[in-house]
Amino acid sequence: MQEEKNNGTANVPVDNLESLFLDSQETYQEAQTRTAEENKGFAKTEFFKLDKLGTYRLRILPAIPSPDGSTGRKSYEHPVHQMLLEIEKPSEGGKPQCVYVNAVRATDAAFPLDIIDTYRKAAVAAARETGDEKLAEKIGGGSFGGGLKFSYVHCMYVFDMNERSKGVQLLTLSHSQYKELDDRKFKLWQKKLGKNPGYPCPISSVKDAYPVEIEKKKNGQKTEYIISIDNESDPDELSIEELTTLMNTPRLPEVVIRYTRYHLGATVEFLKQCDTKYGLQVMGTEEMKEAIATLEAELPKTDTSSFSFDKRNKDAKENAESSPLSLDMLLDRFDRLQEQSLGDKTEEGQELRAMIRTFIEQEKLGIRVTRTTTNEALLDMIENQVQKQGEAPEPQASTGTDETPAREPAATGEQAAEESAPRRRR
C-alpha cells in the first residue's frame, strides 16, 4: 500500500529525485515552441482582398520552417486545386437561397481519391451515352461555365505594406497571375545573380526582398491585374518580431489544404444537386457509392465535423468565416460569362445573381436588388460602395429581393447605378 501511495518512488534514491524533476522541466525555448504549436489551432487566417481599384504594395513572406529548421516545401507559395461549391438550401417556395463552400481537391490533401473527379468522369461518360455532347462538354469544363473542373490557384502569406500592422494575411493568385509574378521574379533574380552569385529570392527572402505591386484597373469590360516588382525601392528586411509572428503562424498547407468531413458532406450534397441540374443519376451508381465510402473511411475518426444548412451549426460558421465570397470572385465570374456571351437570364447568369445577393447580405451593403437591375449594374453599385468604405459612413438602405420593386419612384435600379457608381463596363 505504501508503494501505491508514493507512486512507485520508494525505490528512487532521495538525492536523485531533484534531478528527475529538473530533467523533466521545460526550457524557455521548449515552452515557446509548445505554446506556439498549441496556439496555431486557434489562429484565425486573415484573407487579403483585392477589392478596390488601385495599386497594392505587398511584402511576400518566405516559407515557414519547422523549429528544427526543416521545410517540406521551400517555395513562398503553395499550389492547390479548389472549387467554390454553390449548394441550394432546401426551401418551401419563394426565391432559392444558396450556401457556398470552398472545397479543395481531396487528392491534394493526400487522400486516395476525390469524389468530384470521380463524378465528373462518370457524368461526362453518361452524357455522351445519351448523345448529349454539349452537356458532356459543359460538365467537363470549368466551374464558371457550370462544369466540374477544379481551378488551380497559388496561396502565399503577405504583409500589406500600406497597413503592415494588420500582420500576416493570405493572398490567393490565379495560376496565370502567379506565372506572371514568377516570370518577373526570375528575370530580376538572374540580374542579381550576375552581380552576386549567392543572391536570395528577390521577392520572399528575409533580408533582400523587394515589394511586389499589384495594380487593379479597368480595361473596357474586363478587370485587369498588372503585377510588377519595385526593385527601385530599398530591399525590405523582416524584423525579429515579424519572423517570430510568422513562426507562430500555421504553415500554408495546414491552412489551404484542409479536407474534412464537413467538406465531404457539402460535396455529396452538391453532387446530388448536380444530378438534378444535369438530368443524370450518377450518384446512385455503385462507383460513386464506393468512392464516397472509401473517402469517408480515410478521414480521421477524430474529425467530428459535419455539413449543415443551419447557420448556427459550428462547422458551417467556421467554414463561412474561412472562405467568404469576395468581390473578385463575382467580377471574375461576370467577366467569364461575358466572354461566353451568357446573359443574366441564362442559368449561369442566375447563379451569378444568387452569389451577388449572398455577397450583399454577407457584407451588409445598402443595395436593393430589383427585377430591373442587371447583374452589371449591381456589380457597379457594389464596387462603388466598396470604393467608398472608409471615406465616409454610408446610410444603410433596406435590401430587397428580385420580386421587390424599388421604393423610390424617382430612380430604377439602372438609374441609381448610373447616378452613383463609376461605370465599370461600357
CSV table of C-alpha atoms in Angstrom, one decimal:
chain,number,residue,atom,x,y,z
A,1,MET,CA,0.0,0.0,0.0
A,2,GLN,CA,2.8,2.4,0.8
A,3,GLU,CA,4.3,1.9,-2.6
A,4,GLU,CA,1.0,2.7,-4.2
A,5,LYS,CA,0.8,6.0,-2.2
A,6,ASN,CA,4.2,7.1,-3.2
A,7,ASN,CA,3.5,6.3,-6.9
A,8,GLY,CA,6.4,3.9,-7.2
A,9,THR,CA,9.1,6.3,-6.0
A,10,ALA,CA,10.0,4.2,-2.9
A,11,ASN,CA,13.0,2.7,-4.8
A,12,VAL,CA,14.3,6.1,-6.1
A,13,PRO,CA,17.1,7.4,-4.0
A,14,VAL,CA,16.2,10.7,-2.4
A,15,ASP,CA,19.2,12.6,-3.9
A,16,ASN,CA,18.0,11.6,-7.4
A,17,LEU,CA,14.5,13.0,-7.0
A,18,GLU,CA,15.5,16.6,-7.6
A,19,SER,CA,17.5,15.7,-10.8
A,20,LEU,CA,14.5,13.8,-12.1
A,21,PHE,CA,12.3,16.8,-11.8
A,22,LEU,CA,14.9,19.2,-13.2
A,23,ASP,CA,15.4,17.0,-16.2
A,24,SER,CA,11.7,16.9,-16.9
A,25,GLN,CA,11.2,20.7,-16.8
A,26,GLU,CA,10.7,22.8,-20.0
A,27,THR,CA,13.3,25.2,-21.1
A,28,TYR,CA,12.2,28.7,-22.2
A,29,GLN,CA,12.7,27.7,-25.8
A,30,GLU,CA,10.8,24.5,-25.4
A,31,ALA,CA,7.9,26.3,-23.7
A,32,GLN,CA,7.8,28.9,-26.5
A,33,THR,CA,7.8,26.2,-29.2
A,34,ARG,CA,5.0,24.2,-27.4
A,35,THR,CA,2.8,27.3,-26.9
A,36,ALA,CA,3.2,28.4,-30.5
A,37,GLU,CA,2.2,25.0,-31.8
A,38,GLU,CA,-0.8,24.8,-29.5
A,39,ASN,CA,-1.9,28.4,-30.4
A,40,LYS,CA,-1.9,27.6,-34.1
A,41,GLY,CA,-5.1,25.7,-33.7
A,42,PHE,CA,-6.8,28.9,-32.6
A,43,ALA,CA,-5.2,31.3,-35.1
A,44,LYS,CA,-7.7,32.9,-37.5
A,45,THR,CA,-6.4,33.3,-41.0
A,46,GLU,CA,-6.9,36.8,-42.4
A,47,PHE,CA,-7.6,36.9,-46.2
A,48,PHE,CA,-6.1,39.6,-48.3
A,49,LYS,CA,-8.7,41.0,-50.7
A,50,LEU,CA,-8.0,42.9,-53.9
A,51,ASP,CA,-11.5,44.5,-53.7
A,52,LYS,CA,-10.7,48.1,-54.7
A,53,LEU,CA,-9.2,49.6,-57.8
A,54,GLY,CA,-5.7,50.9,-57.4
A,55,THR,CA,-2.2,49.6,-56.6
A,56,TYR,CA,-1.4,47.3,-53.7
A,57,ARG,CA,2.1,47.0,-52.3
A,58,LEU,CA,2.8,43.6,-50.8
A,59,ARG,CA,5.7,42.0,-49.0
A,60,ILE,CA,5.8,38.3,-49.9
A,61,LEU,CA,6.8,36.2,-46.9
A,62,PRO,CA,9.1,33.3,-47.0
A,63,ALA,CA,8.2,29.6,-46.4
A,64,ILE,CA,7.9,28.9,-42.7
A,65,PRO,CA,10.5,26.4,-41.4
A,66,SER,CA,9.8,23.9,-38.6
A,67,PRO,CA,11.5,24.6,-35.3
A,68,ASP,CA,14.3,22.2,-36.3
A,69,GLY,CA,14.9,24.2,-39.5
A,70,SER,CA,13.4,21.8,-42.0
A,71,THR,CA,10.8,22.8,-44.6
A,72,GLY,CA,8.6,20.4,-46.6
A,73,ARG,CA,8.5,23.0,-49.5
A,74,LYS,CA,10.9,25.9,-49.7
A,75,SER,CA,8.8,27.9,-52.1
A,76,TYR,CA,7.0,31.1,-50.8
A,77,GLU,CA,3.7,29.8,-52.3
A,78,HIS,CA,1.7,26.6,-52.2
A,79,PRO,CA,-0.5,25.5,-55.1
A,80,VAL,CA,-4.0,24.0,-54.6
A,81,HIS,CA,-6.9,22.9,-56.7
A,82,GLN,CA,-10.1,24.3,-55.4
A,83,MET,CA,-13.8,24.8,-56.3
A,84,LEU,CA,-16.4,27.1,-54.9
A,85,LEU,CA,-19.5,24.8,-54.4
A,86,GLU,CA,-22.8,26.5,-54.8
A,87,ILE,CA,-25.4,24.5,-52.8
A,88,GLU,CA,-29.1,25.4,-52.9
A,89,LYS,CA,-30.7,25.4,-49.5
A,90,PRO,CA,-34.0,23.4,-49.0
A,91,SER,CA,-37.0,25.8,-49.2
A,92,GLU,CA,-40.7,25.7,-49.5
A,93,GLY,CA,-41.4,28.0,-52.4
A,94,GLY,CA,-40.0,31.5,-52.6
A,95,LYS,CA,-36.7,32.6,-54.0
A,96,PRO,CA,-34.0,29.8,-53.7
A,97,GLN,CA,-31.1,30.7,-51.5
A,98,CYS,CA,-27.6,29.1,-51.6
A,99,VAL,CA,-24.7,28.5,-49.4
A,100,TYR,CA,-21.1,28.5,-50.6
A,101,VAL,CA,-18.3,26.1,-49.6
A,102,ASN,CA,-14.8,26.4,-50.8
A,103,ALA,CA,-13.6,22.8,-51.3
A,104,VAL,CA,-10.1,21.6,-52.2
A,105,ARG,CA,-9.4,18.5,-54.3
A,106,ALA,CA,-9.1,15.7,-51.7
A,107,THR,CA,-6.1,14.2,-53.5
A,108,ASP,CA,-4.2,17.4,-52.8
A,109,ALA,CA,-4.7,16.7,-49.1
A,110,ALA,CA,-3.1,13.2,-49.6
A,111,PHE,CA,-6.4,11.2,-49.8
A,112,PRO,CA,-6.6,8.4,-52.4
A,113,LEU,CA,-9.4,9.9,-54.5
A,114,ASP,CA,-11.6,12.9,-55.0
A,115,ILE,CA,-15.4,12.3,-55.4
A,116,ILE,CA,-15.8,15.4,-57.7
A,117,ASP,CA,-13.2,14.0,-60.1
A,118,THR,CA,-14.9,10.6,-59.9
A,119,TYR,CA,-18.4,12.1,-60.5
A,120,ARG,CA,-17.1,14.3,-63.4
A,121,LYS,CA,-15.7,11.4,-65.4
A,122,ALA,CA,-18.8,9.3,-64.8
A,123,ALA,CA,-21.1,12.2,-65.7
A,124,VAL,CA,-19.3,13.0,-68.9
A,125,ALA,CA,-19.5,9.4,-69.9
A,126,ALA,CA,-23.2,9.2,-69.0
A,127,ALA,CA,-24.0,12.4,-71.1
A,128,ARG,CA,-22.1,11.0,-74.1
A,129,GLU,CA,-24.0,7.7,-73.9
A,130,THR,CA,-27.2,9.7,-74.3
A,131,GLY,CA,-25.7,11.5,-77.3
A,132,ASP,CA,-25.7,14.9,-75.4
A,133,GLU,CA,-22.2,16.0,-76.4
A,134,LYS,CA,-23.0,19.6,-75.4
A,135,LEU,CA,-23.8,18.6,-71.8
A,136,ALA,CA,-20.7,16.4,-71.7
A,137,GLU,CA,-18.5,19.3,-72.7
A,138,LYS,CA,-20.2,21.6,-70.1
A,139,ILE,CA,-19.7,19.1,-67.3
A,140,GLY,CA,-16.0,18.5,-68.3
A,141,GLY,CA,-15.3,22.3,-68.4
A,142,GLY,CA,-14.6,24.9,-65.7
A,143,SER,CA,-16.9,25.8,-62.9
A,144,PHE,CA,-17.5,29.3,-64.4
A,145,GLY,CA,-19.4,27.6,-67.2
A,146,GLY,CA,-21.3,25.3,-64.9
A,147,GLY,CA,-18.7,22.5,-65.1
A,148,LEU,CA,-16.8,20.5,-62.6
A,149,LYS,CA,-13.2,21.2,-63.4
A,150,PHE,CA,-11.1,22.4,-60.4
A,151,SER,CA,-9.4,25.8,-60.7
A,152,TYR,CA,-5.7,25.9,-60.0
A,153,VAL,CA,-4.5,28.7,-57.6
A,154,HIS,CA,-1.4,29.6,-55.6
A,155,CYS,CA,-1.6,30.8,-52.0
A,156,MET,CA,1.0,32.8,-50.1
A,157,TYR,CA,1.5,34.8,-47.0
A,158,VAL,CA,2.0,38.6,-47.3
A,159,PHE,CA,2.2,41.8,-45.4
A,160,ASP,CA,0.2,44.7,-46.7
A,161,MET,CA,2.9,47.4,-46.8
A,162,ASN,CA,0.4,50.1,-46.5
A,163,GLU,CA,-1.1,48.5,-43.4
A,164,ARG,CA,1.6,46.4,-42.1
A,165,SER,CA,0.2,46.4,-38.6
A,166,LYS,CA,-2.6,44.0,-39.8
A,167,GLY,CA,0.0,41.3,-39.7
A,168,VAL,CA,0.2,38.1,-41.8
A,169,GLN,CA,-2.5,37.7,-44.4
A,170,LEU,CA,-3.2,35.0,-47.0
A,171,LEU,CA,-3.2,36.0,-50.7
A,172,THR,CA,-4.6,33.8,-53.4
A,173,LEU,CA,-3.5,34.3,-57.0
A,174,SER,CA,-4.8,32.5,-60.1
A,175,HIS,CA,-2.3,30.4,-62.0
A,176,SER,CA,-1.9,33.0,-64.7
A,177,GLN,CA,-1.3,35.7,-62.1
A,178,TYR,CA,1.2,33.6,-60.3
A,179,LYS,CA,3.1,32.8,-63.5
A,180,GLU,CA,3.3,36.5,-64.3
A,181,LEU,CA,4.8,37.1,-60.8
A,182,ASP,CA,7.2,34.2,-61.1
A,183,ASP,CA,8.4,35.2,-64.6
A,184,ARG,CA,9.2,38.7,-63.3
A,185,LYS,CA,10.9,37.2,-60.2
A,186,PHE,CA,13.2,35.1,-62.4
A,187,LYS,CA,14.2,37.9,-64.7
A,188,LEU,CA,15.1,40.1,-61.7
A,189,TRP,CA,16.9,37.2,-60.0
A,190,GLN,CA,19.1,36.5,-63.0
A,191,LYS,CA,20.2,40.1,-63.0
A,192,LYS,CA,21.0,40.0,-59.3
A,193,LEU,CA,22.9,36.7,-59.6
A,194,GLY,CA,25.1,38.3,-62.3
A,195,LYS,CA,26.5,40.6,-59.6
A,196,ASN,CA,26.1,38.4,-56.6
A,197,PRO,CA,26.1,34.6,-57.2
A,198,GLY,CA,24.5,34.0,-53.8
A,199,TYR,CA,21.7,36.4,-54.0
A,200,PRO,CA,18.5,35.0,-52.4
A,201,CYS,CA,14.9,35.1,-53.8
A,202,PRO,CA,14.3,38.8,-54.6
A,203,ILE,CA,10.6,38.8,-53.5
A,204,SER,CA,10.5,36.5,-50.5
A,205,SER,CA,13.9,36.4,-48.8
A,206,VAL,CA,14.2,37.5,-45.2
A,207,LYS,CA,16.6,40.5,-45.8
A,208,ASP,CA,16.7,41.2,-49.6
A,209,ALA,CA,13.1,41.1,-50.9
A,210,TYR,CA,11.6,43.9,-53.0
A,211,PRO,CA,7.9,45.0,-52.7
A,212,VAL,CA,5.5,43.4,-55.2
A,213,GLU,CA,2.9,45.7,-56.7
A,214,ILE,CA,-0.5,44.5,-58.0
A,215,GLU,CA,-2.4,47.2,-59.9
A,216,LYS,CA,-6.1,46.5,-60.3
A,217,LYS,CA,-7.6,48.5,-63.1
A,218,LYS,CA,-10.4,48.5,-65.8
A,219,ASN,CA,-9.8,47.8,-69.4
A,220,GLY,CA,-13.1,48.1,-71.2
A,221,GLN,CA,-15.3,45.4,-70.0
A,222,LYS,CA,-12.6,43.5,-68.2
A,223,THR,CA,-10.9,43.9,-64.8
A,224,GLU,CA,-7.2,43.5,-65.2
A,225,TYR,CA,-4.4,42.9,-62.7
A,226,ILE,CA,-0.9,44.2,-63.5
A,227,ILE,CA,1.9,42.7,-61.4
A,228,SER,CA,5.4,44.2,-61.0
A,229,ILE,CA,8.4,44.2,-58.7
A,230,ASP,CA,9.5,47.5,-57.3
A,231,ASN,CA,13.3,46.9,-57.4
A,232,GLU,CA,13.9,50.7,-57.4
A,233,SER,CA,13.0,50.7,-53.7
A,234,ASP,CA,15.3,49.5,-51.0
A,235,PRO,CA,15.0,45.8,-50.1
A,236,ASP,CA,12.7,45.1,-47.2
A,237,GLU,CA,14.1,43.3,-44.2
A,238,LEU,CA,11.8,41.3,-41.8
A,239,SER,CA,12.3,42.2,-38.2
A,240,ILE,CA,12.8,39.6,-35.4
A,241,GLU,CA,9.3,40.4,-34.2
A,242,GLU,CA,7.8,39.7,-37.6
A,243,LEU,CA,9.8,36.5,-38.0
A,244,THR,CA,8.5,35.4,-34.6
A,245,THR,CA,4.9,36.2,-35.7
A,246,LEU,CA,5.5,34.2,-38.9
A,247,MET,CA,6.9,31.2,-37.0
A,248,ASN,CA,3.7,31.2,-34.8
A,249,THR,CA,1.5,31.2,-38.0
A,250,PRO,CA,0.2,27.8,-39.3
A,251,ARG,CA,2.1,26.5,-42.3
A,252,LEU,CA,0.5,27.2,-45.7
A,253,PRO,CA,-0.6,23.5,-46.3
A,254,GLU,CA,-2.4,23.4,-42.9
A,255,VAL,CA,-4.5,26.4,-44.0
A,256,VAL,CA,-5.1,26.0,-47.7
A,257,ILE,CA,-5.3,22.1,-48.0
A,258,ARG,CA,-7.9,21.2,-45.4
A,259,TYR,CA,-10.3,18.4,-46.3
A,260,THR,CA,-12.7,17.4,-43.5
A,261,ARG,CA,-16.0,15.5,-43.1
A,262,TYR,CA,-17.6,18.9,-43.4
A,263,HIS,CA,-16.2,19.3,-46.9
A,264,LEU,CA,-17.2,15.7,-47.8
A,265,GLY,CA,-20.8,16.2,-46.7
A,266,ALA,CA,-21.0,19.5,-48.6
A,267,THR,CA,-19.6,17.9,-51.7
A,268,VAL,CA,-22.1,15.0,-51.6
A,269,GLU,CA,-25.0,17.4,-51.3
A,270,PHE,CA,-23.5,19.5,-54.1
A,271,LEU,CA,-23.2,16.5,-56.4
A,272,LYS,CA,-26.7,15.3,-55.7
A,273,GLN,CA,-27.9,18.7,-56.9
A,274,CYS,CA,-25.6,18.3,-60.0
A,275,ASP,CA,-27.5,15.1,-60.8
A,276,THR,CA,-30.8,17.1,-60.8
A,277,LYS,CA,-29.3,20.0,-62.8
A,278,TYR,CA,-27.7,17.8,-65.4
A,279,GLY,CA,-30.7,15.3,-65.5
A,280,LEU,CA,-28.4,12.4,-64.6
A,281,GLN,CA,-28.4,9.6,-61.9
A,282,VAL,CA,-24.7,9.2,-61.3
A,283,MET,CA,-24.9,9.5,-57.5
A,284,GLY,CA,-26.9,6.3,-57.4
A,285,THR,CA,-24.2,4.2,-59.2
A,286,GLU,CA,-22.1,1.7,-57.3
A,287,GLU,CA,-18.9,3.6,-58.5
A,288,MET,CA,-20.0,6.7,-56.7
A,289,LYS,CA,-21.2,4.9,-53.6
A,290,GLU,CA,-17.8,3.1,-53.3
A,291,ALA,CA,-15.9,6.3,-53.9
A,292,ILE,CA,-17.8,8.1,-51.1
A,293,ALA,CA,-17.4,5.2,-48.7
A,294,THR,CA,-13.6,4.9,-49.5
A,295,LEU,CA,-13.0,8.6,-48.8
A,296,GLU,CA,-15.2,8.6,-45.7
A,297,ALA,CA,-13.2,5.7,-44.3
A,298,GLU,CA,-9.9,7.5,-44.9
A,299,LEU,CA,-10.9,10.6,-42.9
A,300,PRO,CA,-9.6,10.6,-39.3
A,301,LYS,CA,-12.0,9.3,-36.7
A,302,THR,CA,-11.2,12.3,-34.6
A,303,ASP,CA,-12.8,14.6,-37.2
A,304,THR,CA,-16.4,15.0,-36.0
A,305,SER,CA,-17.3,17.9,-38.3
A,306,SER,CA,-20.4,17.7,-40.4
A,307,PHE,CA,-22.2,19.7,-43.1
A,308,SER,CA,-25.4,21.5,-42.3
A,309,PHE,CA,-27.5,24.2,-43.8
A,310,ASP,CA,-28.1,25.6,-40.4
A,311,LYS,CA,-26.0,28.8,-39.9
A,312,ARG,CA,-26.0,28.2,-36.2
A,313,ASN,CA,-24.0,25.0,-36.8
A,314,LYS,CA,-20.5,25.4,-35.6
A,315,ASP,CA,-18.8,23.8,-38.6
A,316,ALA,CA,-20.9,25.9,-41.0
A,317,LYS,CA,-20.0,29.1,-39.2
A,318,GLU,CA,-16.3,28.3,-39.2
A,319,ASN,CA,-16.3,27.4,-42.9
A,320,ALA,CA,-18.2,30.6,-43.8
A,321,GLU,CA,-15.6,32.6,-41.9
A,322,SER,CA,-12.6,30.9,-43.6
A,323,SER,CA,-13.9,31.1,-47.2
A,324,PRO,CA,-16.3,34.1,-47.7
A,325,LEU,CA,-17.4,35.3,-51.1
A,326,SER,CA,-15.3,38.2,-52.4
A,327,LEU,CA,-15.9,40.9,-54.9
A,328,ASP,CA,-13.1,39.5,-57.0
A,329,MET,CA,-15.0,36.2,-57.3
A,330,LEU,CA,-18.1,38.0,-58.6
A,331,LEU,CA,-16.2,40.1,-61.1
A,332,ASP,CA,-14.2,37.2,-62.4
A,333,ARG,CA,-17.3,35.2,-62.9
A,334,PHE,CA,-19.1,38.1,-64.6
A,335,ASP,CA,-16.1,38.6,-67.0
A,336,ARG,CA,-16.1,35.0,-67.9
A,337,LEU,CA,-19.8,34.9,-68.6
A,338,GLN,CA,-19.4,38.0,-70.8
A,339,GLU,CA,-16.6,36.2,-72.8
A,340,GLN,CA,-19.1,33.3,-73.4
A,341,SER,CA,-22.0,35.7,-74.2
A,342,LEU,CA,-24.0,34.3,-71.3
A,343,GLY,CA,-26.5,36.9,-70.2
A,344,ASP,CA,-28.4,37.5,-67.0
A,345,LYS,CA,-31.4,35.3,-67.9
A,346,THR,CA,-29.2,32.2,-68.6
A,347,GLU,CA,-28.7,29.5,-65.9
A,348,GLU,CA,-25.2,30.8,-65.3
A,349,GLY,CA,-26.4,34.4,-65.1
A,350,GLN,CA,-28.9,33.5,-62.5
A,351,GLU,CA,-26.3,31.6,-60.5
A,352,LEU,CA,-24.2,34.8,-60.5
A,353,ARG,CA,-27.2,36.8,-59.3
A,354,ALA,CA,-27.6,34.4,-56.4
A,355,MET,CA,-23.9,34.9,-55.5
A,356,ILE,CA,-24.4,38.7,-55.7
A,357,ARG,CA,-27.4,38.6,-53.4
A,358,THR,CA,-25.4,36.5,-50.9
A,359,PHE,CA,-22.4,38.9,-51.1
A,360,ILE,CA,-24.7,41.9,-50.4
A,361,GLU,CA,-26.1,40.2,-47.3
A,362,GLN,CA,-22.6,39.0,-46.2
A,363,GLU,CA,-21.1,42.5,-46.4
A,364,LYS,CA,-24.3,44.2,-45.1
A,365,LEU,CA,-24.3,46.6,-48.1
A,366,GLY,CA,-27.1,49.1,-48.6
A,367,ILE,CA,-28.0,47.8,-52.1
A,368,ARG,CA,-31.5,46.9,-53.2
A,369,VAL,CA,-31.8,44.0,-55.7
A,370,THR,CA,-34.8,44.6,-58.0
A,371,ARG,CA,-36.2,42.9,-61.1
A,372,THR,CA,-35.0,45.6,-63.4
A,373,THR,CA,-31.4,45.8,-62.0
A,374,THR,CA,-28.9,43.9,-64.2
A,375,ASN,CA,-26.0,41.9,-62.8
A,376,GLU,CA,-23.7,44.5,-64.3
A,377,ALA,CA,-25.5,47.4,-62.5
A,378,LEU,CA,-25.4,45.5,-59.2
A,379,LEU,CA,-21.7,44.9,-59.5
A,380,ASP,CA,-21.2,48.6,-60.3
A,381,MET,CA,-23.1,49.6,-57.2
A,382,ILE,CA,-21.2,47.0,-55.0
A,383,GLU,CA,-17.9,48.3,-56.4
A,384,ASN,CA,-18.9,51.9,-55.7
A,385,GLN,CA,-19.8,51.1,-52.1
A,386,VAL,CA,-16.6,49.2,-51.6
A,387,GLN,CA,-14.5,52.1,-53.0
A,388,LYS,CA,-16.2,54.5,-50.6
A,389,GLN,CA,-15.8,52.4,-47.5
A,390,GLY,CA,-13.6,54.2,-45.0
A,391,GLU,CA,-14.1,57.6,-46.7
A,392,ALA,CA,-17.5,58.5,-45.2
A,393,PRO,CA,-20.3,56.5,-43.5
A,394,GLU,CA,-23.0,55.4,-45.9
A,395,PRO,CA,-26.7,55.3,-45.0
A,396,GLN,CA,-27.9,51.8,-45.0
A,397,ALA,CA,-30.9,51.2,-47.3
A,398,SER,CA,-33.1,48.1,-46.9
A,399,THR,CA,-32.1,45.1,-49.0
A,400,GLY,CA,-35.0,43.8,-51.0
A,401,THR,CA,-35.3,40.8,-53.4
A,402,ASP,CA,-35.8,40.4,-57.2
A,403,GLU,CA,-39.5,40.5,-56.6
A,404,THR,CA,-39.4,43.7,-54.6
A,405,PRO,CA,-39.6,46.9,-56.7
A,406,ALA,CA,-37.6,49.9,-55.7
A,407,ARG,CA,-39.5,52.2,-53.2
A,408,GLU,CA,-38.3,55.5,-54.7
A,409,PRO,CA,-40.3,56.3,-57.9
A,410,ALA,CA,-37.5,58.7,-59.0
A,411,ALA,CA,-35.0,56.0,-59.9
A,412,THR,CA,-34.9,52.5,-61.1
A,413,GLY,CA,-32.1,50.1,-60.3
A,414,GLU,CA,-30.2,51.1,-63.5
A,415,GLN,CA,-30.8,54.8,-63.0
A,416,ALA,CA,-29.4,54.5,-59.4
A,417,ALA,CA,-26.4,52.7,-60.7
A,418,GLU,CA,-25.8,55.4,-63.4
A,419,GLU,CA,-26.0,58.2,-60.9
A,420,SER,CA,-24.0,56.7,-58.0
A,421,ALA,CA,-21.5,54.2,-59.4
A,422,PRO,CA,-18.4,54.6,-61.5
A,423,ARG,CA,-19.1,52.7,-64.8
A,424,ARG,CA,-17.1,49.5,-64.8
A,425,ARG,CA,-18.0,48.5,-68.3
A,426,ARG,CA,-19.3,50.1,-71.5
